Tab-separated table of C-alpha atoms in Angstrom:
chain	number	residue	atom	x	y	z
A	1	MET	CA	75.979	-278.382	31.116
A	2	GLY	CA	73.904	-276.562	28.684
A	3	GLU	CA	74.802	-272.884	27.550
A	4	PRO	CA	73.269	-270.364	29.624
A	5	GLN	CA	70.194	-268.524	28.103
A	6	PRO	CA	70.479	-264.975	27.890
A	7	PRO	CA	68.351	-262.911	30.189
A	8	GLN	CA	64.838	-262.031	28.302
A	9	SER	CA	63.563	-258.501	28.128
A	10	PRO	CA	60.364	-257.946	30.091
A	11	LYS	CA	57.800	-257.751	27.528
A	12	PRO	CA	56.175	-254.106	26.912
A	13	GLU	CA	52.440	-253.956	28.555
A	14	ASN	CA	50.050	-253.959	26.231
A	15	PRO	CA	47.599	-250.521	26.878
A	16	ASN	CA	44.442	-251.917	25.113
A	17	PRO	CA	44.947	-256.083	25.623
A	18	ILE	CA	42.121	-257.710	23.581
A	19	PRO	CA	41.821	-260.948	25.595
A	20	PRO	CA	42.081	-264.292	23.658
A	21	GLN	CA	38.711	-265.711	22.818
A	22	ASN	CA	38.118	-268.720	25.035
A	23	ASN	CA	35.886	-271.583	23.866
A	24	ASP	CA	35.019	-272.897	27.293
A	25	GLY	CA	33.539	-269.676	28.627
A	26	ASP	CA	35.929	-270.008	31.484
A	27	SER	CA	37.249	-266.622	31.895
A	28	SER	CA	38.827	-267.244	35.331
A	29	SER	CA	42.523	-266.553	33.895
A	30	VAL	CA	41.801	-263.467	32.599
A	31	SER	CA	42.651	-260.829	35.631
A	32	GLY	CA	39.077	-258.942	36.521
A	33	SER	CA	40.609	-255.423	35.771
A	34	ILE	CA	41.276	-256.597	32.433
A	35	VAL	CA	37.457	-258.479	32.645
A	36	SER	CA	36.216	-255.123	33.663
A	37	SER	CA	38.182	-252.722	31.075
A	38	THR	CA	38.740	-254.717	27.953
A	39	THR	CA	36.278	-257.894	27.816
A	40	ILE	CA	32.767	-255.629	28.731
A	41	GLU	CA	33.867	-252.272	27.735
A	42	ALA	CA	35.529	-252.705	24.385
A	43	PRO	CA	32.671	-255.183	22.724
A	44	ARG	CA	30.080	-252.130	24.417
A	45	PHE	CA	31.917	-250.220	22.733
A	46	THR	CA	31.968	-251.692	19.196
A	47	GLU	CA	28.373	-252.547	19.587
A	48	LEU	CA	27.374	-248.831	19.926
A	49	SER	CA	29.651	-247.312	17.244
A	50	ASN	CA	27.821	-249.863	14.640
A	51	VAL	CA	24.487	-248.620	15.558
A	52	SER	CA	23.179	-245.263	13.818
A	53	SER	CA	21.795	-242.679	16.335
A	54	PRO	CA	17.900	-242.060	15.973
A	55	PRO	CA	16.847	-239.134	14.412
A	56	SER	CA	15.682	-236.293	16.266
A	57	LYS	CA	12.246	-235.998	16.566
A	58	ILE	CA	12.492	-232.362	17.582
A	59	PRO	CA	11.407	-230.044	14.495
A	60	LEU	CA	14.169	-227.144	13.531
A	61	ARG	CA	13.221	-223.998	15.395
A	62	PRO	CA	14.240	-221.949	12.445
A	63	ARG	CA	11.459	-223.833	10.726
A	64	LYS	CA	9.026	-222.848	13.098
A	65	ILE	CA	10.101	-218.868	13.837
A	66	ARG	CA	11.121	-217.525	10.344
A	67	LYS	CA	8.881	-216.709	7.239
A	68	LEU	CA	10.851	-217.471	4.525
A	69	SER	CA	10.025	-215.103	0.954
A	70	PRO	CA	8.672	-217.196	-1.701
A	71	ASN	CA	11.869	-215.784	-4.051
A	72	ASN	CA	14.373	-216.388	-1.202
A	73	ASN	CA	16.236	-219.298	-3.090
A	74	ASP	CA	20.157	-218.590	-1.855
A	75	GLY	CA	19.645	-220.127	1.672
A	76	ALA	CA	20.716	-216.825	3.045
A	77	THR	CA	18.650	-216.006	6.713
A	78	PRO	CA	16.015	-213.933	5.630
A	79	GLN	CA	15.278	-210.537	7.335
A	80	ARG	CA	12.522	-209.722	9.374
A	81	PRO	CA	10.033	-207.876	7.150
A	82	SER	CA	9.702	-204.164	8.262
A	83	PRO	CA	6.164	-203.227	10.176
A	84	LYS	CA	3.819	-201.849	7.847
A	85	PHE	CA	0.426	-200.033	8.712
A	86	LYS	CA	-2.739	-201.743	8.034
A	87	PRO	CA	-4.831	-200.244	5.342
A	88	SER	CA	-7.879	-200.656	7.505
A	89	GLN	CA	-6.442	-198.418	10.262
A	90	PRO	CA	-5.446	-195.103	8.629
A	91	PRO	CA	-3.945	-192.358	11.151
A	92	ARG	CA	-6.717	-190.138	11.896
A	93	ILE	CA	-7.014	-186.804	10.367
A	94	HIS	CA	-9.052	-183.781	11.795
A	95	ALA	CA	-10.855	-181.013	9.523
A	96	LYS	CA	-9.720	-177.538	10.375
A	97	SER	CA	-12.031	-175.593	12.222
A	98	LEU	CA	-14.213	-173.123	10.359
A	99	THR	CA	-12.478	-170.702	12.523
A	100	PHE	CA	-8.935	-171.823	11.318
A	101	GLU	CA	-7.250	-168.817	9.145
A	102	GLY	CA	-8.502	-169.346	5.530
A	103	GLU	CA	-10.801	-172.120	6.296
A	104	LEU	CA	-14.915	-170.434	6.300
A	105	GLU	CA	-13.381	-168.873	2.341
A	106	ALA	CA	-12.539	-172.066	1.452
A	107	ALA	CA	-15.968	-173.412	2.685
A	108	ILE	CA	-17.862	-170.677	0.725
A	109	THR	CA	-15.478	-171.349	-2.753
A	110	HIS	CA	-16.228	-174.858	-2.708
A	111	LEU	CA	-20.099	-174.640	-2.039
A	112	ARG	CA	-20.255	-171.966	-4.825
A	113	SER	CA	-18.360	-174.087	-7.219
A	114	VAL	CA	-20.905	-177.632	-6.653
A	115	ASP	CA	-23.729	-176.176	-5.957
A	116	PRO	CA	-24.881	-173.499	-8.478
A	117	LEU	CA	-28.761	-172.862	-6.249
A	118	LEU	CA	-26.468	-172.145	-2.875
A	119	SER	CA	-23.976	-169.879	-4.702
A	120	SER	CA	-26.799	-167.701	-5.919
A	121	LEU	CA	-27.854	-167.963	-2.101
A	122	ILE	CA	-24.860	-167.002	-0.482
A	123	ASP	CA	-24.450	-164.325	-2.777
A	124	THR	CA	-27.737	-162.556	-0.730
A	125	HIS	CA	-26.204	-163.255	2.973
A	126	PRO	CA	-23.053	-162.409	4.503
A	127	PRO	CA	-20.874	-164.989	5.467
A	128	PRO	CA	-21.360	-166.736	9.050
A	129	LYS	CA	-19.878	-165.913	12.449
A	130	TYR	CA	-19.186	-168.283	15.163
A	131	GLU	CA	-20.032	-167.707	18.590
A	132	THR	CA	-16.975	-168.837	20.880
A	133	PHE	CA	-17.315	-170.467	24.325
A	134	ASN	CA	-15.010	-170.622	27.367
A	135	THR	CA	-14.658	-174.183	27.562
A	136	PRO	CA	-16.730	-177.245	26.324
A	137	PHE	CA	-18.270	-178.364	29.347
A	138	LEU	CA	-19.637	-174.546	29.854
A	139	ALA	CA	-21.059	-174.850	26.309
A	140	LEU	CA	-23.104	-178.279	27.484
A	141	ILE	CA	-24.109	-176.771	30.254
A	142	ARG	CA	-25.566	-173.910	28.811
A	143	SER	CA	-27.308	-176.362	26.240
A	144	ILE	CA	-29.208	-178.124	28.831
A	145	LEU	CA	-30.066	-175.141	30.860
A	146	TYR	CA	-31.564	-173.667	27.130
A	147	GLN	CA	-33.996	-176.515	26.191
A	148	GLN	CA	-37.180	-175.866	25.524
A	149	LEU	CA	-37.325	-172.139	26.735
A	150	ALA	CA	-37.518	-168.782	25.518
A	151	ALA	CA	-34.279	-166.770	24.749
A	152	LYS	CA	-35.240	-164.518	27.107
A	153	ALA	CA	-36.415	-167.100	29.840
A	154	GLY	CA	-32.941	-169.085	29.051
A	155	ASN	CA	-30.732	-165.810	29.628
A	156	SER	CA	-32.598	-165.214	32.640
A	157	ILE	CA	-31.665	-169.050	34.145
A	158	TYR	CA	-28.153	-168.926	32.366
A	159	THR	CA	-27.315	-165.979	34.087
A	160	ARG	CA	-28.402	-166.890	37.816
A	161	PHE	CA	-26.730	-170.646	37.265
A	162	VAL	CA	-23.283	-168.830	36.464
A	163	SER	CA	-23.519	-166.450	39.731
A	164	LEU	CA	-24.549	-169.578	41.781
A	165	CYS	CA	-21.029	-170.937	40.644
A	166	GLY	CA	-19.197	-168.235	41.223
A	167	GLY	CA	-19.125	-166.723	37.354
A	168	GLU	CA	-18.186	-168.772	34.088
A	169	ASN	CA	-14.701	-169.923	35.180
A	170	GLY	CA	-16.530	-171.456	38.154
A	171	VAL	CA	-19.066	-173.406	35.656
A	172	VAL	CA	-16.829	-176.504	36.180
A	173	PRO	CA	-18.057	-180.752	37.132
A	174	GLU	CA	-16.447	-179.917	41.092
A	175	ASN	CA	-18.969	-176.637	41.455
A	176	VAL	CA	-22.236	-178.524	39.670
A	177	LEU	CA	-22.068	-181.428	41.576
A	178	PRO	CA	-22.889	-180.393	44.692
A	179	LEU	CA	-25.780	-178.271	43.587
A	180	THR	CA	-28.442	-180.062	44.965
A	181	PRO	CA	-32.108	-179.938	43.136
A	182	GLN	CA	-33.651	-177.660	45.443
A	183	GLU	CA	-30.909	-174.871	44.821
A	184	LEU	CA	-31.451	-175.483	41.277
A	185	ARG	CA	-35.198	-175.240	41.623
A	186	GLN	CA	-34.537	-172.068	43.061
A	187	ILE	CA	-33.147	-170.466	40.183
A	188	GLY	CA	-35.673	-171.686	37.613
A	189	VAL	CA	-34.084	-175.388	36.676
A	190	SER	CA	-35.969	-178.279	36.706
A	191	GLY	CA	-35.756	-181.468	38.857
A	192	ARG	CA	-35.286	-183.277	35.408
A	193	LYS	CA	-32.430	-180.822	33.971
A	194	ALA	CA	-30.698	-180.910	37.406
A	195	SER	CA	-30.267	-184.764	36.957
A	196	TYR	CA	-29.136	-183.988	33.282
A	197	LEU	CA	-26.324	-181.460	34.926
A	198	HIS	CA	-25.373	-183.943	37.528
A	199	ASP	CA	-24.879	-186.566	35.229
A	200	LEU	CA	-22.869	-184.576	32.491
A	201	ALA	CA	-20.455	-183.394	35.627
A	202	ARG	CA	-19.964	-186.551	37.064
A	203	LYS	CA	-19.154	-188.110	33.812
A	204	TYR	CA	-16.552	-185.540	33.892
A	205	GLN	CA	-15.467	-186.297	37.191
A	206	ASN	CA	-15.098	-189.769	36.181
A	207	GLY	CA	-13.092	-189.323	33.070
A	208	ILE	CA	-15.225	-190.499	30.632
A	209	LEU	CA	-15.582	-187.208	29.194
A	210	SER	CA	-13.047	-184.276	29.231
A	211	ASP	CA	-12.282	-180.852	27.526
A	212	SER	CA	-9.013	-182.187	25.598
A	213	ALA	CA	-11.219	-185.391	24.549
A	214	ILE	CA	-13.738	-183.716	23.201
A	215	LEU	CA	-11.669	-181.537	21.492
A	216	SER	CA	-9.416	-184.132	19.636
A	217	MET	CA	-12.098	-186.777	19.573
A	218	ASP	CA	-13.412	-187.149	15.500
A	219	ASP	CA	-17.408	-186.293	14.685
A	220	LYS	CA	-18.478	-190.159	14.816
A	221	SER	CA	-16.627	-190.570	18.142
A	222	LEU	CA	-17.977	-187.259	19.667
A	223	PHE	CA	-21.529	-187.906	18.435
A	224	THR	CA	-21.412	-191.335	20.223
A	225	MET	CA	-19.951	-189.940	23.604
A	226	LEU	CA	-21.635	-187.054	24.119
A	227	THR	CA	-25.483	-188.816	23.340
A	228	MET	CA	-24.306	-190.886	26.067
A	229	VAL	CA	-25.073	-187.825	28.548
A	230	ASN	CA	-29.147	-187.777	29.839
A	231	GLY	CA	-30.671	-184.820	28.460
A	232	ILE	CA	-28.745	-184.538	25.235
A	233	GLY	CA	-29.625	-185.396	22.287
A	234	SER	CA	-28.414	-185.639	18.633
A	235	TRP	CA	-29.876	-182.092	17.941
A	236	SER	CA	-27.836	-180.579	20.732
A	237	VAL	CA	-24.854	-182.436	19.591
A	238	HIS	CA	-25.004	-181.409	16.063
A	239	MET	CA	-25.554	-177.865	17.272
A	240	PHE	CA	-22.771	-178.365	19.717
A	241	MET	CA	-20.171	-179.549	16.978
A	242	ILE	CA	-21.416	-176.639	14.731
A	243	ASN	CA	-21.473	-173.168	16.985
A	244	SER	CA	-19.120	-174.438	19.500
A	245	LEU	CA	-16.010	-176.500	18.137
A	246	HIS	CA	-16.736	-174.960	14.804
A	247	ARG	CA	-16.767	-178.551	12.755
A	248	PRO	CA	-16.723	-177.558	9.209
A	249	ASP	CA	-18.865	-180.711	8.407
A	250	VAL	CA	-22.202	-181.090	10.596
A	251	LEU	CA	-25.248	-182.080	8.682
A	252	PRO	CA	-28.231	-182.045	11.160
A	253	VAL	CA	-30.640	-184.067	9.598
A	254	ASN	CA	-33.405	-183.715	12.336
A	255	ASP	CA	-33.218	-180.240	12.571
A	256	LEU	CA	-36.377	-179.098	10.575
A	257	GLY	CA	-35.272	-175.649	9.702
A	258	VAL	CA	-32.270	-177.283	7.816
A	259	ARG	CA	-34.847	-179.477	6.175
A	260	LYS	CA	-37.289	-176.734	5.560
A	261	GLY	CA	-34.447	-174.696	3.955
A	262	VAL	CA	-33.428	-177.738	1.982
A	263	GLN	CA	-37.216	-178.192	0.426
A	264	MET	CA	-37.436	-174.404	-0.885
A	265	LEU	CA	-33.503	-174.489	-2.189
A	266	TYR	CA	-34.381	-177.307	-4.340
A	267	ASP	CA	-37.963	-176.762	-4.909
A	268	LEU	CA	-38.767	-180.619	-3.798
A	269	PRO	CA	-42.581	-181.195	-3.222
A	270	GLU	CA	-42.550	-181.877	0.691
A	271	VAL	CA	-39.527	-181.634	3.527
A	272	PRO	CA	-37.079	-184.309	3.061
A	273	ARG	CA	-36.971	-187.014	5.949
A	274	PRO	CA	-33.949	-187.077	7.831
A	275	SER	CA	-33.203	-190.297	6.138
A	276	GLN	CA	-33.020	-188.573	2.642
A	277	MET	CA	-31.043	-185.241	3.865
A	278	GLU	CA	-27.368	-187.062	3.388
A	279	GLY	CA	-28.256	-187.956	0.079
A	280	ILE	CA	-29.599	-184.486	-1.166
A	281	CYS	CA	-26.695	-182.543	0.588
A	282	GLU	CA	-24.040	-185.073	-0.002
A	283	LYS	CA	-22.578	-182.574	-2.734
A	284	TRP	CA	-22.101	-179.965	0.309
A	285	ARG	CA	-19.191	-182.041	1.669
A	286	PRO	CA	-16.770	-181.448	3.548
A	287	TYR	CA	-18.180	-178.279	4.410
A	288	ARG	CA	-21.808	-179.101	5.189
A	289	SER	CA	-21.951	-177.111	8.123
A	290	VAL	CA	-21.300	-174.014	6.367
A	291	GLY	CA	-24.712	-175.364	3.860
A	292	SER	CA	-26.749	-175.622	7.193
A	293	TRP	CA	-25.919	-172.185	8.206
A	294	TYR	CA	-27.785	-170.849	4.626
A	295	MET	CA	-30.671	-173.094	5.150
A	296	TRP	CA	-31.345	-171.351	7.853
A	297	ARG	CA	-30.949	-167.811	6.293
A	298	LEU	CA	-33.064	-169.125	3.454
A	299	ILE	CA	-36.277	-169.810	5.692
A	300	GLU	CA	-35.720	-166.858	7.978
A	301	ALA	CA	-35.788	-164.512	4.953
A	302	LYS	CA	-38.940	-166.049	3.647
A	303	GLY	CA	-40.373	-165.829	7.043
A	304	THR	CA	-41.505	-169.351	7.431
A	305	PRO	CA	-41.626	-170.749	10.743
A	306	SER	CA	-39.170	-173.526	11.405
A	307	ASN	CA	-40.364	-175.249	14.774
A	308	ALA	CA	-41.869	-178.825	14.867
A	309	ALA	CA	-45.785	-177.396	15.020
A	310	ALA	CA	-45.263	-176.034	11.684
A	311	ALA	CA	-43.967	-179.144	10.273
A	312	VAL	CA	-46.395	-181.282	12.081
A	313	SER	CA	-48.985	-179.311	10.423
A	314	SER	CA	-47.901	-179.656	6.994
A	315	GLY	CA	-47.969	-183.319	7.248
A	316	ALA	CA	-43.755	-183.490	7.532
A	317	ASP	CA	-43.253	-187.310	8.586
A	318	LEU	CA	-41.467	-187.098	11.954
A	319	ALA	CA	-40.868	-191.200	12.645
A	320	PHE	CA	-37.398	-191.090	11.744
A	321	GLN	CA	-36.181	-189.001	14.820
A	322	GLN	CA	-35.635	-190.355	18.281
A	323	LEU	CA	-38.184	-190.128	20.692
A	324	ASP	CA	-36.441	-187.623	22.900
A	325	ASP	CA	-36.082	-185.290	19.477
A	326	ILE	CA	-39.984	-185.355	18.910
A	327	GLN	CA	-41.400	-184.518	22.108
A	328	HIS	CA	-38.731	-181.492	22.620
A	329	GLN	CA	-39.462	-180.450	19.019
A	330	GLN	CA	-43.503	-180.848	19.837
A	331	GLN	CA	-42.870	-178.401	23.364
A	332	GLN	CA	-40.779	-176.155	21.073
A	333	SER	CA	-43.717	-174.834	18.943
A	334	GLN	CA	-43.716	-171.926	21.134
A	335	LEU	CA	-40.631	-171.136	22.474
A	336	MET	CA	-37.313	-170.452	20.542
A	337	ASP	CA	-36.454	-170.747	17.557
A	338	PRO	CA	-33.906	-172.874	16.164
A	339	LEU	CA	-32.645	-170.222	13.856
A	340	SER	CA	-31.315	-167.935	16.680
A	341	VAL	CA	-28.861	-170.729	17.602
A	342	PHE	CA	-26.230	-169.047	15.601
A	343	SER	CA	-27.275	-165.376	17.060
A	344	ILE	CA	-27.489	-165.881	20.766
A	345	GLY	CA	-25.294	-169.372	21.081
A	346	ALA	CA	-28.207	-170.703	22.956
A	347	TRP	CA	-29.619	-174.546	21.711
A	348	GLY	CA	-33.175	-174.815	23.525
A	349	GLN	CA	-33.543	-178.535	22.369
A	350	THR	CA	-32.128	-181.971	22.963
């Protein structure tokens, strides 16, 4: 009898057995579990591990949203630049009103220093005084009512209109709009002027204009907005800006009185055209309103008529004026003198 063999310990189970290669392709001797876990998965894992992943086709987001400074070479994350004001859009700074303390004195000092001829004229006249109205709306209403009227007739119609509204404090868009052309005609307001009054009140009611907006607008914007109102032309806007808002740098280039005064002051051979006025009076900036006031005083002292009829008879060129200005100035020949604008606060033209 042979010697008994010692019992063999069971072989430890290989957790990841690798099956022997089978050259005949027969895998029937291998259990299904081994086939599924080793024969298929292991080669697939090996195959995938040997293949490099393709490069990403999506660009890095930082390259799209970050703007690197050309001097930033240290690789640090650049900081977002602080916002800056664009030079083309500076903050608006409005000039002080001529009624602001010391502003009129500064204007006169400036005009004396830049224009010796005007300085001599300043010595012969007292400084200007500017009339104040309750509200811009009331001043514009008054401007329309006084168009093409002599001072006495304008005062009479204005007084009746104020009574119709219940006093000057009652001259507001809400009270002007309900007034019919028939009611206005009874106090001497023509049908055309009635349409002008209603157009102004309607633009206030619709929010296109307001007293607060008018007070805060710069000169150029204000001119554009007010000339949108039917019946208000460049002359009326300039007079409104000087006499009611007391803007310091307004040059009424279409005013025949100012043009005639410039001709007399500088001994020009003819009345300057509106297109020439800007260049001639450039030295008066930023107080051209005060310089214009002294031009009225000059022709008033000389006794020179300043209405459109005198300009036409002297051969002045009116081709550069707006059509509505031409028509109203021609009708003005027997009516209100523009020089009276500062003494009675009425404009009388558009």
